[in-house]
Structures are given as C-alpha cells and as structure tokens.
Amino acid sequence: GNIQPKRDWVDVSDVVQMAAERTRKYFPDRAIETSIAQDLPLVSGDSVLLGQVLFNLLDNAVKYGGQEPIQVFARRDGRDVLVSVTDSGRGIPPEDLDRIFEKFYRRGKTDGRAAGTGLGLSIARSFIEAMGGRIHAESPAVKKRGTRMVIRLPVTTQEKP
Ligand code: ATP
Ligand code: MG
C-alpha cells in the first residue's frame, strides 16, 4: 500500500493500555481486561497507527462480542510481540476468517448494533503490514465461542538512541 508509517520505537504496553482506556470511555458498560507482560521489548513502527488498529479490534469485539469481558493480551513470542483481542461473541466461520480483512466486507446486515462500513479490518491489516507485522483472526465458530484477533509485530533489534 501507500501508507508510510513512522519508524519510531513503540512501547506496545502503553499503546494497549491507551486503546483499552479509549474503548472504555466509548463503551462504559463493556468490561475490558488487559494482561500485559512485564518488560515487553519495543517494536518498530507508529504508535498512532497501532493504537487505531487496537481500537478497531476492540470496537469489533464490543459490536460483535458476547457478554464475557473482552480480553487483551500482550506478550513476547519468540521474535515477535504478540497482541491478542478475544471476545465471547458469535465467532466467525472458517471460510470468512480471511475475507473479513477485505475492503468493505461485512458478514450480513444483522451484524452489530450500528452498521459499519466494513473498513476497520482492512485498514488494520494495511497498517500492521506497513509496520512489518501480521494480523489474523481465529475462531472455533461453534456454539458462539468467540473470536481471537492476533497481531504479531517483530521485536526491534536496534538499540534505542
Ligand atoms: P467498520 O469497522 O468499518 O465500522 P465493520 O465492523 O463491519 O465496519 P470490519 O471491522 O472490517 O468492518 O469487520 C468486517 C466484518 O467482520 C464485520 O462486519 C463482521 O461481520 C466481522 N467481524 C469483525 N470482527 C468480528 C468479531 N470480533 N466477531 C465476529 N465477527 C466479526
Ligand atoms: Mg469494525
């Protein structure tokens, strides 16, 4: 794409906490639990774009999720920092797990309280890929056992100046 993210050192822990706070302000009736590993390594990228991505995922978790609290995890996984957003909603059938990242793709008009545009996840994927990372969706898609959105961002190998 033509997105030019900044190449700053990003403290994922800060960004996750700010996105959770922002979501709680928009949706005070929804519980969001965060679990962030101590001493997460920095990643290279753009904290504003990452914050927007996390807000999009949390917005979806609120709109399409269930009654259980939304869970946000951040931890190191090998060479990546892994961030996940898990909800207890209806889930996503296997054939749609990749399509939901397409521009304007929405799974039917009955999805969610307010109609969206179907752009949130395509923007999320382009931002994450522009930062050298990856994003995908997981869902057991049976008995409404929810959705887990997973972001991986490579740990920066450079020293902070
Ligand atoms: P927008 O984000 O632009 O307001 P949107 O939420 O419809 O609109 P996306 O965020 O790109 O668009 O999501 C695309 C579709 O993927 C949604 O319409 C919904 O059908 C499905 N989806 C996304 N997140 C979830 C989720 N956590 N659980 C179940 N379905 C989801
Ligand atoms: Mg959305």
mmCIF file of C-alpha atoms and ligand atoms in Angstrom:
data_model
loop_
_atom_site.group_PDB
_atom_site.id
_atom_site.type_symbol
_atom_site.label_atom_id
_atom_site.label_comp_id
_atom_site.label_asym_id
_atom_site.label_seq_id
_atom_site.Cartn_x
_atom_site.Cartn_y
_atom_site.Cartn_z
ATOM 1 C CA GLY A 1 0.000 0.000 0.000
ATOM 2 C CA ASN A 2 0.948 3.639 0.109
ATOM 3 C CA ILE A 3 0.892 4.018 3.855
ATOM 4 C CA GLN A 4 4.110 5.409 5.264
ATOM 5 C CA PRO A 5 4.183 4.635 8.955
ATOM 6 C CA LYS A 6 6.658 6.317 11.229
ATOM 7 C CA ARG A 7 9.628 4.204 12.242
ATOM 8 C CA ASP A 8 9.713 5.046 15.908
ATOM 9 C CA TRP A 9 10.251 2.746 18.838
ATOM 10 C CA VAL A 10 6.830 1.757 20.067
ATOM 11 C CA ASP A 11 6.024 0.682 23.611
ATOM 12 C CA VAL A 12 3.192 -1.772 22.928
ATOM 13 C CA SER A 13 2.245 -1.846 26.588
ATOM 14 C CA ASP A 14 1.464 1.889 26.589
ATOM 15 C CA VAL A 15 -0.469 1.683 23.337
ATOM 16 C CA VAL A 16 -2.567 -1.282 24.516
ATOM 17 C CA GLN A 17 -3.453 0.475 27.755
ATOM 18 C CA MET A 18 -4.405 3.689 25.987
ATOM 19 C CA ALA A 19 -6.565 1.860 23.440
ATOM 20 C CA ALA A 20 -8.324 -0.030 26.258
ATOM 21 C CA GLU A 21 -8.944 3.246 28.108
ATOM 22 C CA ARG A 22 -10.322 4.882 24.987
ATOM 23 C CA THR A 23 -12.650 1.950 24.355
ATOM 24 C CA ARG A 24 -13.888 2.009 27.961
ATOM 25 C CA LYS A 25 -14.793 5.678 27.528
ATOM 26 C CA TYR A 26 -16.811 4.935 24.390
ATOM 27 C CA PHE A 27 -18.453 1.820 25.834
ATOM 28 C CA PRO A 28 -18.564 2.225 29.621
ATOM 29 C CA ASP A 29 -20.902 -0.743 30.011
ATOM 30 C CA ARG A 30 -18.438 -3.226 28.477
ATOM 31 C CA ALA A 31 -15.708 -4.881 30.536
ATOM 32 C CA ILE A 32 -12.222 -4.987 29.020
ATOM 33 C CA GLU A 33 -9.477 -6.881 30.823
ATOM 34 C CA THR A 34 -5.836 -6.376 29.914
ATOM 35 C CA SER A 35 -2.956 -8.693 30.674
ATOM 36 C CA ILE A 36 0.373 -7.237 29.611
ATOM 37 C CA ALA A 37 3.700 -8.956 30.193
ATOM 38 C CA GLN A 38 6.334 -7.058 32.159
ATOM 39 C CA ASP A 39 9.333 -5.780 30.208
ATOM 40 C CA LEU A 40 7.843 -6.183 26.762
ATOM 41 C CA PRO A 41 10.518 -5.389 24.181
ATOM 42 C CA LEU A 42 9.962 -2.398 21.928
ATOM 43 C CA VAL A 43 8.782 -2.779 18.353
ATOM 44 C CA SER A 44 9.492 -0.508 15.429
ATOM 45 C CA GLY A 45 6.568 1.394 13.976
ATOM 46 C CA ASP A 46 3.944 4.004 14.573
ATOM 47 C CA SER A 47 2.154 4.142 17.916
ATOM 48 C CA VAL A 48 -0.728 6.204 16.491
ATOM 49 C CA LEU A 49 -1.439 3.624 13.787
ATOM 50 C CA LEU A 50 -1.121 0.742 16.241
ATOM 51 C CA GLY A 51 -3.500 2.489 18.633
ATOM 52 C CA GLN A 52 -6.020 2.910 15.823
ATOM 53 C CA VAL A 53 -5.747 -0.781 14.924
ATOM 54 C CA LEU A 54 -6.327 -1.854 18.516
ATOM 55 C CA PHE A 55 -9.289 0.470 18.791
ATOM 56 C CA ASN A 56 -10.780 -1.064 15.627
ATOM 57 C CA LEU A 57 -10.358 -4.576 17.075
ATOM 58 C CA LEU A 58 -11.871 -3.531 20.392
ATOM 59 C CA ASP A 59 -14.745 -1.792 18.600
ATOM 60 C CA ASN A 60 -15.463 -5.054 16.764
ATOM 61 C CA ALA A 61 -15.193 -7.047 19.996
ATOM 62 C CA VAL A 62 -17.786 -4.731 21.525
ATOM 63 C CA LYS A 63 -20.096 -4.781 18.480
ATOM 64 C CA TYR A 64 -19.901 -8.497 17.679
ATOM 65 C CA GLY A 65 -18.811 -9.907 21.027
ATOM 66 C CA GLY A 66 -20.760 -11.582 23.771
ATOM 67 C CA GLN A 67 -21.323 -10.941 27.442
ATOM 68 C CA GLU A 68 -17.969 -12.090 28.802
ATOM 69 C CA PRO A 69 -15.281 -9.452 29.349
ATOM 70 C CA ILE A 70 -13.101 -8.704 26.339
ATOM 71 C CA GLN A 71 -9.565 -9.984 26.957
ATOM 72 C CA VAL A 72 -6.478 -8.203 25.673
ATOM 73 C CA PHE A 73 -3.128 -9.969 25.992
ATOM 74 C CA ALA A 74 0.329 -8.694 25.129
ATOM 75 C CA ARG A 75 3.438 -10.826 25.474
ATOM 76 C CA ARG A 76 6.644 -11.719 23.739
ATOM 77 C CA ASP A 77 6.545 -14.747 21.457
ATOM 78 C CA GLY A 78 9.960 -15.517 20.018
ATOM 79 C CA ARG A 79 10.991 -12.672 17.750
ATOM 80 C CA ASP A 80 7.579 -11.042 17.912
ATOM 81 C CA VAL A 81 5.478 -9.096 20.301
ATOM 82 C CA LEU A 82 2.067 -10.739 20.167
ATOM 83 C CA VAL A 83 -1.112 -8.832 20.991
ATOM 84 C CA SER A 84 -4.495 -10.543 21.015
ATOM 85 C CA VAL A 85 -8.065 -9.341 21.472
ATOM 86 C CA THR A 86 -10.533 -12.077 22.396
ATOM 87 C CA ASP A 87 -14.296 -11.837 22.640
ATOM 88 C CA SER A 88 -17.055 -14.292 23.505
ATOM 89 C CA GLY A 89 -19.340 -13.495 20.598
ATOM 90 C CA ARG A 90 -20.850 -15.494 17.760
ATOM 91 C CA GLY A 91 -17.475 -16.152 16.196
ATOM 92 C CA ILE A 92 -16.576 -16.271 12.501
ATOM 93 C CA PRO A 93 -16.973 -19.321 10.243
ATOM 94 C CA PRO A 94 -13.704 -20.696 8.795
ATOM 95 C CA GLU A 95 -14.479 -19.596 5.229
ATOM 96 C CA ASP A 96 -14.760 -15.969 6.381
ATOM 97 C CA LEU A 97 -11.654 -15.759 8.577
ATOM 98 C CA ASP A 98 -9.600 -14.195 5.806
ATOM 99 C CA ARG A 99 -12.372 -12.425 3.889
ATOM 100 C CA ILE A 100 -13.190 -10.159 6.826
ATOM 101 C CA PHE A 101 -9.916 -8.339 6.089
ATOM 102 C CA GLU A 102 -11.126 -7.384 2.607
ATOM 103 C CA LYS A 103 -12.263 -3.832 1.991
ATOM 104 C CA PHE A 104 -15.994 -3.308 2.596
ATOM 105 C CA TYR A 105 -16.562 -6.954 3.528
ATOM 106 C CA ARG A 106 -19.292 -7.366 6.126
ATOM 107 C CA ARG A 107 -20.937 -10.553 7.264
ATOM 108 C CA GLY A 108 -24.553 -9.582 6.733
ATOM 109 C CA LYS A 109 -26.654 -6.597 7.708
ATOM 110 C CA THR A 110 -27.766 -8.037 11.024
ATOM 111 C CA ASP A 111 -24.227 -7.897 12.391
ATOM 112 C CA GLY A 112 -23.829 -5.394 15.184
ATOM 113 C CA ARG A 113 -25.867 -2.649 16.738
ATOM 114 C CA ALA A 114 -24.708 0.052 14.357
ATOM 115 C CA ALA A 115 -23.953 -0.578 10.716
ATOM 116 C CA GLY A 116 -20.265 -0.306 9.966
ATOM 117 C CA THR A 117 -18.578 0.300 6.657
ATOM 118 C CA GLY A 118 -16.522 -2.895 6.578
ATOM 119 C CA LEU A 119 -13.280 -0.945 6.521
ATOM 120 C CA GLY A 120 -11.970 -1.422 10.056
ATOM 121 C CA LEU A 121 -10.109 -4.691 9.468
ATOM 122 C CA SER A 122 -8.778 -3.867 6.022
ATOM 123 C CA ILE A 123 -7.281 -0.691 7.477
ATOM 124 C CA ALA A 124 -5.964 -2.691 10.427
ATOM 125 C CA ARG A 125 -4.217 -5.180 8.146
ATOM 126 C CA SER A 126 -2.664 -2.495 5.938
ATOM 127 C CA PHE A 127 -1.339 -0.595 8.988
ATOM 128 C CA ILE A 128 0.091 -3.725 10.613
ATOM 129 C CA GLU A 129 1.712 -4.932 7.388
ATOM 130 C CA ALA A 130 3.142 -1.464 6.812
ATOM 131 C CA MET A 131 4.811 -1.883 10.221
ATOM 132 C CA GLY A 132 6.273 -5.231 9.167
ATOM 133 C CA GLY A 133 3.788 -7.256 11.179
ATOM 134 C CA ARG A 134 0.925 -9.655 10.579
ATOM 135 C CA ILE A 135 -2.675 -9.904 11.721
ATOM 136 C CA HIS A 136 -5.121 -12.768 11.511
ATOM 137 C CA ALA A 137 -8.392 -13.991 13.001
ATOM 138 C CA GLU A 138 -9.071 -17.258 14.836
ATOM 139 C CA SER A 139 -12.452 -18.595 15.767
ATOM 140 C CA PRO A 140 -13.737 -22.018 16.713
ATOM 141 C CA ALA A 141 -17.013 -20.949 15.054
ATOM 142 C CA VAL A 142 -19.019 -23.462 17.002
ATOM 143 C CA LYS A 143 -21.506 -22.671 19.739
ATOM 144 C CA LYS A 144 -20.623 -18.978 19.608
ATOM 145 C CA ARG A 145 -17.293 -19.478 21.301
ATOM 146 C CA GLY A 146 -15.918 -16.201 20.189
ATOM 147 C CA THR A 147 -13.151 -14.697 18.121
ATOM 148 C CA ARG A 148 -9.478 -14.059 18.770
ATOM 149 C CA MET A 149 -7.688 -11.418 16.700
ATOM 150 C CA VAL A 150 -3.913 -11.806 16.773
ATOM 151 C CA ILE A 151 -1.298 -9.202 15.889
ATOM 152 C CA ARG A 152 2.403 -10.010 15.617
ATOM 153 C CA LEU A 153 4.986 -7.277 15.398
ATOM 154 C CA PRO A 154 8.703 -8.034 15.087
ATOM 155 C CA VAL A 155 10.827 -7.022 18.066
ATOM 156 C CA THR A 156 13.195 -4.284 17.042
ATOM 157 C CA THR A 157 16.831 -5.335 17.087
ATOM 158 C CA GLN A 158 18.202 -1.827 17.119
ATOM 159 C CA GLU A 159 19.204 -0.038 20.287
ATOM 160 C CA LYS A 160 17.083 2.860 21.372
ATOM 161 C CA PRO A 161 19.054 6.072 20.814
HETATM 162 P P1 ATP B 1 -16.245 -0.668 10.420
HETATM 163 O O1 ATP B 1 -15.169 -1.323 11.245
HETATM 164 O O2 ATP B 1 -15.720 -0.051 9.169
HETATM 165 O O3 ATP B 1 -17.122 0.240 11.230
HETATM 166 P P2 ATP B 1 -17.201 -3.368 10.251
HETATM 167 O O4 ATP B 1 -17.003 -3.560 11.714
HETATM 168 O O5 ATP B 1 -18.385 -4.011 9.615
HETATM 169 O O6 ATP B 1 -17.247 -1.806 9.900
HETATM 170 P P3 ATP B 1 -14.637 -4.647 9.905
HETATM 171 O O7 ATP B 1 -14.182 -4.164 11.231
HETATM 172 O O8 ATP B 1 -13.665 -4.603 8.775
HETATM 173 O O9 ATP B 1 -15.922 -3.851 9.423
HETATM 174 O O10 ATP B 1 -15.147 -6.139 10.061
HETATM 175 C C1 ATP B 1 -15.618 -6.841 8.903
HETATM 176 C C2 ATP B 1 -16.665 -7.866 9.298
HETATM 177 O O11 ATP B 1 -16.039 -8.923 10.030
HETATM 178 C C3 ATP B 1 -17.746 -7.340 10.231
HETATM 179 O O12 ATP B 1 -18.810 -6.751 9.518
HETATM 180 C C4 ATP B 1 -18.185 -8.599 10.957
HETATM 181 O O13 ATP B 1 -19.137 -9.298 10.152
HETATM 182 C C5 ATP B 1 -16.933 -9.431 11.017
HETATM 183 N N1 ATP B 1 -16.243 -9.325 12.326
HETATM 184 C C6 ATP B 1 -15.222 -8.495 12.644
HETATM 185 N N2 ATP B 1 -14.820 -8.668 13.920
HETATM 186 C C7 ATP B 1 -15.605 -9.653 14.426
HETATM 187 C C8 ATP B 1 -15.696 -10.295 15.709
HETATM 188 N N3 ATP B 1 -14.888 -9.953 16.718
HETATM 189 N N4 ATP B 1 -16.633 -11.276 15.856
HETATM 190 C C9 ATP B 1 -17.452 -11.634 14.829
HETATM 191 N N5 ATP B 1 -17.411 -11.052 13.605
HETATM 192 C C10 ATP B 1 -16.519 -10.075 13.398
HETATM 193 MG MG MG B 2 -15.196 -2.833 12.584
#
